[in-house]
Coordinates of C-alpha atoms and ligand atoms in Angstrom, one line a residue:
X136 CA 0.0 0.0 0.0
X137 CA 1.3 3.4 -0.9
X138 CA 1.0 6.0 1.9
X139 CA 0.0 9.6 1.6
X140 CA 1.9 12.5 3.2
X141 CA -0.9 12.7 5.8
X142 CA 0.0 9.2 6.9
X143 CA 3.5 10.3 7.9
X144 CA 3.7 10.6 11.7
X145 CA 4.2 14.1 13.2
X146 CA 7.5 14.8 15.0
X147 CA 7.4 13.5 18.6
X148 CA 7.2 16.0 21.4
X149 CA 10.4 17.6 22.4
X150 CA 11.6 16.2 25.8
X151 CA 13.2 18.8 28.0
X152 CA 17.0 18.6 27.9
X153 CA 17.2 16.6 24.7
X154 CA 20.0 17.5 22.3
X155 CA 19.1 18.3 18.7
X156 CA 20.6 14.9 17.8
X157 CA 18.5 13.0 20.3
X158 CA 15.4 14.8 19.1
X159 CA 16.0 14.0 15.5
X160 CA 17.0 10.4 16.2
X161 CA 13.7 10.0 18.1
X162 CA 11.8 11.2 15.0
X163 CA 13.8 8.9 12.8
X164 CA 13.0 5.9 15.1
X165 CA 9.3 6.4 14.2
X166 CA 9.9 5.8 10.5
X167 CA 11.8 7.2 7.4
X168 CA 9.9 10.5 7.4
X169 CA 8.3 12.9 9.9
X170 CA 6.1 15.9 9.3
X171 CA 5.7 19.2 11.2
X172 CA 2.6 21.3 11.8
X173 CA 3.3 23.4 8.6
X174 CA 3.3 20.2 6.5
X175 CA 7.1 20.2 5.9
X176 CA 8.3 16.6 5.5
X177 CA 11.7 15.7 7.1
X178 CA 13.7 12.9 5.7
X179 CA 16.6 11.4 7.7
X180 CA 18.9 8.9 6.0
X181 CA 22.0 9.4 3.8
X182 CA 20.2 7.6 1.0
X183 CA 17.3 10.1 1.2
X184 CA 19.7 13.0 1.3
X185 CA 20.9 11.8 -2.2
X186 CA 17.3 11.2 -3.5
X187 CA 15.8 14.5 -2.4
X188 CA 18.7 16.7 -3.5
X189 CA 18.6 15.1 -7.0
X190 CA 17.9 18.1 -9.3
X191 CA 16.1 15.9 -11.8
X192 CA 13.0 15.9 -9.7
X193 CA 13.5 18.5 -6.9
X194 CA 14.6 22.1 -6.8
X195 CA 16.2 24.5 -4.3
X196 CA 13.7 26.7 -2.4
X197 CA 13.6 30.3 -3.7
X198 CA 11.6 32.9 -1.7
X199 CA 9.5 30.3 0.2
X200 CA 11.6 30.6 3.4
X201 CA 11.3 34.4 3.4
X202 CA 7.6 34.3 2.8
X203 CA 7.0 31.7 5.5
X204 CA 8.7 34.1 7.9
X205 CA 6.3 36.9 6.7
X206 CA 9.1 38.8 5.0
X207 CA 8.1 40.3 1.6
X208 CA 10.5 43.2 1.2
X209 CA 13.7 44.8 2.6
X210 CA 17.4 44.2 2.1
X211 CA 17.4 40.5 3.0
X212 CA 14.4 39.9 0.8
X213 CA 16.2 41.6 -2.1
X214 CA 19.3 39.6 -1.4
X215 CA 17.5 36.3 -1.4
X216 CA 15.7 37.2 -4.6
X217 CA 19.0 37.8 -6.4
X218 CA 21.3 35.2 -4.8
X219 CA 22.6 32.0 -6.4
X220 CA 21.8 29.8 -3.4
X221 CA 18.1 30.5 -3.6
X222 CA 17.7 30.2 -7.4
X223 CA 17.4 27.4 -9.9
X224 CA 18.0 26.6 -13.5
X225 CA 19.4 29.2 -15.9
X226 CA 19.3 32.0 -13.2
X227 CA 21.4 29.8 -10.9
X228 CA 23.8 29.0 -13.7
X229 CA 24.2 32.7 -14.7
X230 CA 25.0 33.6 -11.1
X231 CA 27.2 30.6 -10.1
X232 CA 29.4 30.5 -13.3
X233 CA 31.4 33.7 -12.9
X234 CA 31.8 33.3 -9.2
X235 CA 32.9 29.7 -9.4
X236 CA 35.5 30.5 -12.1
X237 CA 36.9 33.5 -10.1
X238 CA 37.0 31.4 -6.9
X239 CA 39.0 28.7 -8.5
X240 CA 42.0 26.7 -7.2
X241 CA 44.8 29.1 -8.0
X242 CA 43.2 32.0 -6.1
X243 CA 42.5 29.6 -3.2
X244 CA 46.0 28.1 -3.2
X245 CA 47.5 31.6 -2.8
X246 CA 45.1 32.1 0.1
X247 CA 46.5 29.2 2.1
X248 CA 49.7 31.1 2.9
X249 CA 47.7 34.2 4.0
X250 CA 45.5 32.1 6.2
X251 CA 48.4 30.1 7.7
X252 CA 50.2 33.4 8.6
X253 CA 47.1 34.8 10.1
X254 CA 46.1 31.8 12.2
X255 CA 49.7 31.4 13.3
X256 CA 49.7 35.0 14.6
X257 CA 46.3 34.6 16.2
X258 CA 47.1 31.3 18.0
X259 CA 50.5 32.6 19.2
X260 CA 48.7 35.7 20.5
X261 CA 46.6 33.6 22.8
X262 CA 49.6 32.1 24.6
X263 CA 49.2 32.8 28.3
X264 CA 46.1 34.9 27.7
X265 CA 44.2 33.0 30.4
X266 CA 40.4 32.7 29.8
X267 CA 39.6 33.2 26.2
X268 CA 36.2 33.8 24.5
X269 CA 37.0 31.6 21.5
X270 CA 34.1 32.7 19.3
X271 CA 34.7 36.4 19.9
X272 CA 38.5 36.3 19.7
X273 CA 39.3 33.6 17.2
X274 CA 36.5 31.7 15.4
X275 CA 34.4 34.8 14.6
X276 CA 37.1 37.2 13.3
X277 CA 39.0 34.6 11.2
X278 CA 36.4 34.0 8.4
X279 CA 35.4 37.6 8.3
X280 CA 39.0 38.7 8.0
X281 CA 39.8 36.1 5.4
X282 CA 36.9 37.1 3.2
X283 CA 37.8 40.7 3.7
X284 CA 41.3 40.0 2.5
X285 CA 39.9 38.1 -0.6
X286 CA 37.8 41.2 -1.5
X287 CA 40.7 43.6 -0.8
X288 CA 39.1 45.3 2.2
X289 CA 41.8 47.2 4.2
X290 CA 42.8 45.4 7.4
X291 CA 41.6 48.4 9.5
X292 CA 38.0 48.1 8.1
X293 CA 37.9 44.3 8.5
X294 CA 36.5 44.3 12.1
X295 CA 33.7 46.8 11.4
X296 CA 32.9 44.8 8.3
X297 CA 32.7 41.6 10.4
X298 CA 30.3 43.3 12.8
X299 CA 27.9 44.1 9.8
X300 CA 28.3 40.5 8.5
X301 CA 27.3 38.8 11.8
X302 CA 24.4 41.1 12.4
X303 CA 23.1 40.8 8.8
X304 CA 23.2 37.0 8.8
X305 CA 20.6 36.9 11.5
X306 CA 18.0 38.0 8.9
X307 CA 18.3 34.6 7.2
X308 CA 16.4 33.0 10.2
X309 CA 13.0 33.7 11.7
X310 CA 13.6 36.8 13.8
X311 CA 11.7 39.6 15.6
X312 CA 10.9 42.8 13.7
X313 CA 13.5 44.7 15.7
X314 CA 16.3 42.2 14.7
X315 CA 15.1 42.2 11.1
X316 CA 15.4 46.0 11.0
X317 CA 19.0 45.8 12.4
X318 CA 19.9 43.0 10.0
X319 CA 18.5 44.9 7.0
X320 CA 20.5 48.0 8.0
X321 CA 23.7 46.0 8.3
X322 CA 23.0 44.3 5.0
X323 CA 22.5 47.7 3.4
X324 CA 25.9 48.7 4.8
X325 CA 27.5 45.6 3.3
X326 CA 25.8 46.3 0.0
X327 CA 27.2 49.9 -0.1
X328 CA 30.6 48.6 0.9
X329 CA 30.7 46.0 -1.9
X330 CA 29.3 48.5 -4.4
X331 CA 32.2 50.9 -3.5
X332 CA 34.7 48.0 -3.9
X333 CA 33.3 47.1 -7.3
X334 CA 33.2 50.7 -8.5
X335 CA 36.9 51.1 -8.2
X336 CA 37.8 47.8 -10.0
X337 CA 38.1 47.4 -13.7
X338 CA 37.5 44.0 -15.4
X339 CA 40.8 42.3 -15.5
X340 CA 41.4 38.5 -16.0
X341 CA 44.8 38.8 -14.5
X342 CA 43.8 41.1 -11.6
X343 CA 42.7 40.5 -8.0
X344 CA 39.6 38.4 -7.2
X345 CA 37.1 41.2 -7.8
X346 CA 38.7 42.3 -11.0
X347 CA 38.6 38.8 -12.4
X348 CA 35.0 38.4 -11.3
X349 CA 34.0 41.6 -13.1
X350 CA 35.8 40.4 -16.2
X351 CA 33.7 37.2 -16.1
X352 CA 30.5 39.0 -15.7
X353 CA 31.2 41.6 -18.5
X354 CA 28.5 41.5 -21.2
X355 CA 26.8 38.7 -19.3
X356 CA 23.1 38.4 -18.4
X357 CA 23.4 39.5 -14.7
X358 CA 22.1 42.9 -13.6
X359 CA 24.3 45.2 -11.5
X360 CA 22.3 44.1 -8.4
X361 CA 22.9 40.4 -9.2
X362 CA 26.6 41.0 -9.7
X363 CA 26.9 42.6 -6.3
X364 CA 24.6 40.0 -4.6
X365 CA 26.8 37.1 -5.5
X366 CA 29.8 38.8 -3.7
X367 CA 27.6 39.6 -0.7
X368 CA 26.4 36.0 -0.8
X369 CA 30.0 34.8 -0.5
X370 CA 30.5 37.0 2.5
X371 CA 27.4 35.7 4.3
X372 CA 27.8 32.0 3.3
X373 CA 31.4 31.9 4.4
X374 CA 31.3 33.5 7.9
X375 CA 28.9 31.8 10.3
X376 CA 29.5 28.4 8.8
X377 CA 33.2 28.4 9.3
X378 CA 33.0 30.1 12.7
X379 CA 30.6 27.4 14.0
X380 CA 32.5 24.5 12.5
X381 CA 35.8 25.7 13.9
X382 CA 34.5 26.2 17.5
X383 CA 32.5 22.9 17.4
X384 CA 35.5 20.9 16.2
X385 CA 37.9 22.4 18.7
X386 CA 35.4 21.8 21.6
X387 CA 35.0 18.1 20.5
X388 CA 38.8 17.7 20.4
X389 CA 39.2 19.2 23.9
X390 CA 36.4 17.0 25.2
X391 CA 38.3 13.9 23.9
X392 CA 41.6 14.7 25.4
X393 CA 43.3 11.6 24.0
X394 CA 42.4 12.6 20.5
X395 CA 43.6 16.2 21.1
X396 CA 46.9 14.9 22.4
X397 CA 47.3 12.6 19.4
X398 CA 46.5 15.6 17.1
X399 CA 49.1 17.8 18.9
X400 CA 51.7 15.1 18.4
X401 CA 51.0 14.9 14.6
X402 CA 49.0 17.9 13.3
X403 CA 49.8 17.4 9.6
X404 CA 49.1 13.7 9.7
X405 CA 45.8 13.9 11.5
X406 CA 44.4 17.1 10.2
X407 CA 42.2 15.6 7.5
X408 CA 40.5 13.2 9.9
X409 CA 40.0 16.0 12.5
X410 CA 38.3 18.3 10.0
X411 CA 36.2 15.7 8.4
X412 CA 35.0 14.3 11.8
X413 CA 34.4 17.8 13.2
X414 CA 32.2 18.6 10.2
X415 CA 30.3 15.4 10.5
X416 CA 29.8 15.0 14.2
X417 CA 27.9 18.2 14.9
X418 CA 27.2 19.7 11.5
X419 CA 26.9 23.5 11.2
X420 CA 24.1 23.0 8.5
X421 CA 20.9 21.6 10.0
X422 CA 19.2 20.4 6.8
X423 CA 18.9 21.0 3.1
X424 CA 15.5 22.3 1.9
X425 CA 14.0 21.1 -1.4
X426 CA 10.7 21.3 -3.3
X427 CA 9.6 18.3 -5.5
X428 CA 9.0 19.1 -9.2
X429 CA 7.1 15.9 -10.0
X430 CA 5.1 13.2 -8.2
X431 CA 7.2 10.3 -7.1
X432 CA 7.0 7.4 -4.6
X433 CA 9.9 7.1 -2.1
X434 CA 10.0 4.4 0.5
X435 CA 6.3 3.6 0.2
X436 CA 5.2 7.2 0.4
X437 CA 3.7 9.2 -2.5
X438 CA 5.3 12.6 -2.7
X439 CA 3.1 14.9 -4.8
X440 CA 4.6 17.7 -6.9
X441 CA 5.3 20.8 -4.8
X442 CA 6.0 19.0 -1.6
X443 CA 8.4 20.9 0.7
X444 CA 11.1 18.5 2.1
X445 CA 13.9 19.1 4.5
X446 CA 16.6 16.5 4.6
X447 CA 18.4 16.4 7.9
X448 CA 22.2 16.7 8.0
X449 CA 22.1 15.8 11.7
X450 CA 20.8 12.3 11.1
X451 CA 22.2 11.6 7.6
X452 CA 25.7 12.3 8.9
X453 CA 25.0 9.7 11.7
X454 CA 23.5 7.1 9.4
X455 CA 24.6 3.7 10.6
X456 CA 24.5 2.5 7.0
X457 CA 27.5 4.8 6.3
X458 CA 29.3 5.4 9.6
X459 CA 30.3 2.7 12.1
X460 CA 29.3 3.7 15.6
X461 CA 28.0 7.0 14.3
X462 CA 27.5 8.7 17.7
X463 CA 31.2 8.4 18.5
X464 CA 33.5 11.3 17.8
X465 CA 36.5 9.7 16.2
X466 CA 39.1 11.5 14.2
X467 CA 40.6 8.1 13.2
X468 CA 37.5 6.9 11.4
X469 CA 38.0 5.8 7.8
X470 CA 34.4 5.7 6.6
X471 CA 33.9 9.3 5.5
X472 CA 32.6 9.4 1.9
X473 CA 35.0 10.9 -0.6
X474 CA 32.9 14.0 -1.0
X475 CA 31.9 15.3 2.4
X476 CA 28.0 15.5 2.5
X477 CA 28.1 18.5 4.8
X478 CA 28.9 20.6 1.7
X479 CA 25.8 19.5 -0.1
X480 CA 25.6 17.9 -3.6
X481 CA 24.6 18.6 -7.1
X482 CA 24.4 22.1 -8.7
X483 CA 24.4 23.9 -5.3
X484 CA 27.3 22.1 -3.8
X485 CA 29.2 24.6 -1.6
X486 CA 31.5 27.0 -3.6
X487 CA 33.6 27.7 -0.5
X488 CA 34.5 24.2 0.6
X489 CA 38.2 24.6 -0.3
X490 CA 38.4 27.9 1.5
X491 CA 36.5 26.6 4.6
X492 CA 38.9 23.6 4.7
X493 CA 41.9 25.9 4.4
X494 CA 40.7 28.0 7.4
X495 CA 39.7 25.0 9.5
X496 CA 43.0 23.2 8.8
X497 CA 45.3 26.1 9.3
X498 CA 43.5 27.3 12.4
X499 CA 43.4 23.9 14.2
X500 CA 47.0 23.1 13.3
X501 CA 48.2 26.5 14.6
X502 CA 46.3 25.9 17.9
X503 CA 47.7 22.4 18.3
X504 CA 51.3 23.7 17.6
X505 CA 51.2 26.8 19.9
X506 CA 48.7 25.7 22.6
X507 CA 48.9 22.0 23.3
X508 CA 47.8 22.7 26.9
X509 CA 44.6 24.4 25.7
X510 CA 41.6 23.2 27.8
X511 CA 37.8 23.9 28.1
X512 CA 37.1 26.6 30.6
X513 CA 33.3 26.3 30.9
X514 CA 30.6 24.1 29.7
X515 CA 30.8 22.7 26.1
X516 CA 29.2 24.9 23.5
X517 CA 25.8 23.7 22.3
X518 CA 25.0 23.8 18.6
X519 CA 21.3 24.4 18.0
X520 CA 18.9 24.4 15.0
X521 CA 17.4 21.9 12.5
X522 CA 17.6 24.0 9.4
X523 CA 20.0 26.4 7.5
X524 CA 23.1 27.5 9.5
X525 CA 22.9 26.3 13.1
X526 CA 23.8 28.6 16.0
X527 CA 26.5 27.8 18.5
X528 CA 26.7 29.0 22.1
X529 CA 29.8 30.3 23.9
X530 CA 33.0 28.5 24.0
X531 CA 35.5 29.6 26.7
X532 CA 39.0 28.0 26.8
X533 CA 42.0 28.5 29.0
X534 CA 45.1 29.2 26.9
Ligands
HEM109 C1 32.2 24.7 7.2 C2 31.9 25.5 6.4 C3 30.8 25.4 5.3 C4 29.8 24.5 5.2 C5 29.5 23.3 6.1 C6 29.0 24.9 4.0 C7 27.9 24.2 3.5 C8 27.2 24.5 2.3 C9 26.1 23.8 1.8 C10 25.5 22.5 2.4 C11 25.7 24.4 0.7 C12 24.6 24.0 -0.3 C13 23.2 24.3 0.3 C14 22.1 23.7 -0.5 O1 22.3 22.9 -1.4 O2 20.9 24.0 -0.2 C15 26.5 25.6 0.5 C16 26.4 26.5 -0.5 C17 27.3 27.6 -0.7 N1 28.4 27.9 0.1 FE1 29.0 26.9 1.7 N2 29.6 26.0 3.4 C18 30.7 26.4 4.2 C19 31.6 27.4 4.0 C20 31.5 28.3 2.9 C21 32.5 29.3 2.6 C22 33.7 29.6 3.4 C23 32.0 30.0 1.5 C24 32.6 31.1 0.8 C25 33.4 32.0 1.2 C26 30.8 29.3 1.1 C27 30.1 29.7 0.0 C28 28.9 29.1 -0.4 C29 28.1 29.5 -1.6 C30 28.4 30.8 -2.4 C31 27.1 28.6 -1.7 C32 26.0 28.6 -2.8 C33 26.3 27.7 -3.9 C34 25.1 27.6 -4.9 O3 24.0 27.8 -4.5 O4 25.4 27.3 -6.1 N3 30.5 28.3 2.0 N4 27.5 25.6 1.5

């Protein structure tokens, strides 16, 4: 018998004190899908992640997320309308192409040196600093400074730019009218900043990142607003994600002292395992949203066209069909898929994976080199959220 969407069980009630992982595992234990009160269907397994992100029958959400939050205008609404992440088909290809080609390996390879120098200085600077607010003093500034450097923003402006970025990002979630107004104002400031940066560049295939990007958009189909939005998108997509992943990975390492000590003894040898496991164990992306384009049966359930599906990263990255003992944090595991699923798949696969990896690798190696005695100085941070970019609470360490 083929089931209808209304036959899918609702999510179980949240039990006080449950982690996001425990809550989602409880929903998965009921069956392959769960639905919420708005009718969004969640899927849990790694296999379903592949099925529901297959562009042949599903598409990326566009403005549905904004509209569901009651947002129909403003800076964030305009940004989402013009961004590559929330577009499909030809519009997506138009927007992704020039950015992907400008953000290619040679540009990124040159960045590794810059990031290594920066993280070395930052980690060394923490030596003997006592109690450190790791998000404020390390994990937050790093991605914002690195993207500022990619865009050629002067070092002196990087901190105020970072302030705008972390405030603006809040507008991608469901927030109060007050926070939305602040977020829109900060996004306006970023827009003006990026407009000014673009205004003084000339298209130049051999120039810096922005000049190359302009050369690749010349005579193309994008409007001036779209050209700017893809750069702003890079800034927004690359900040909170890397910040959360770095803090979460470090906290897991410090909570598994034997693995931290093994890493400090051989940072170069263990770095790949550390980064892959940090990204898997408590992923910074909660789920990937998709809308079905045709009616199809999956696992005995009929999914009509236009069904809104969220495939959980939390559960699919702990799928026992893929990972042995999936609830164990283990930097030595050898069962990570070749392409890490946390960066998505298909046409929207993350454009910043290499940059994110460079930042995570260089930061964690520098911390291990300079601060082998680093320890938690407070409760472990908690990652929260089931969709989009998850938030992380404070991480204090003693350096
Ligand atoms: C740990 C860090 C990161 C994670 C886990 C991550 C994850 C993801 C995921 C899952 C997607 C696809 C979303 C979907 O299919 O719905 C995505 C898209 C994207 N990411 Fe990342 N990301 C990270 C860091 C970065 C960085 C550092 C940048 C750039 C500076 C970046 C730029 C982008 C862009 C531009 C897209 C949109 C691609 C498109 O729609 O074609 N990301 N990211």
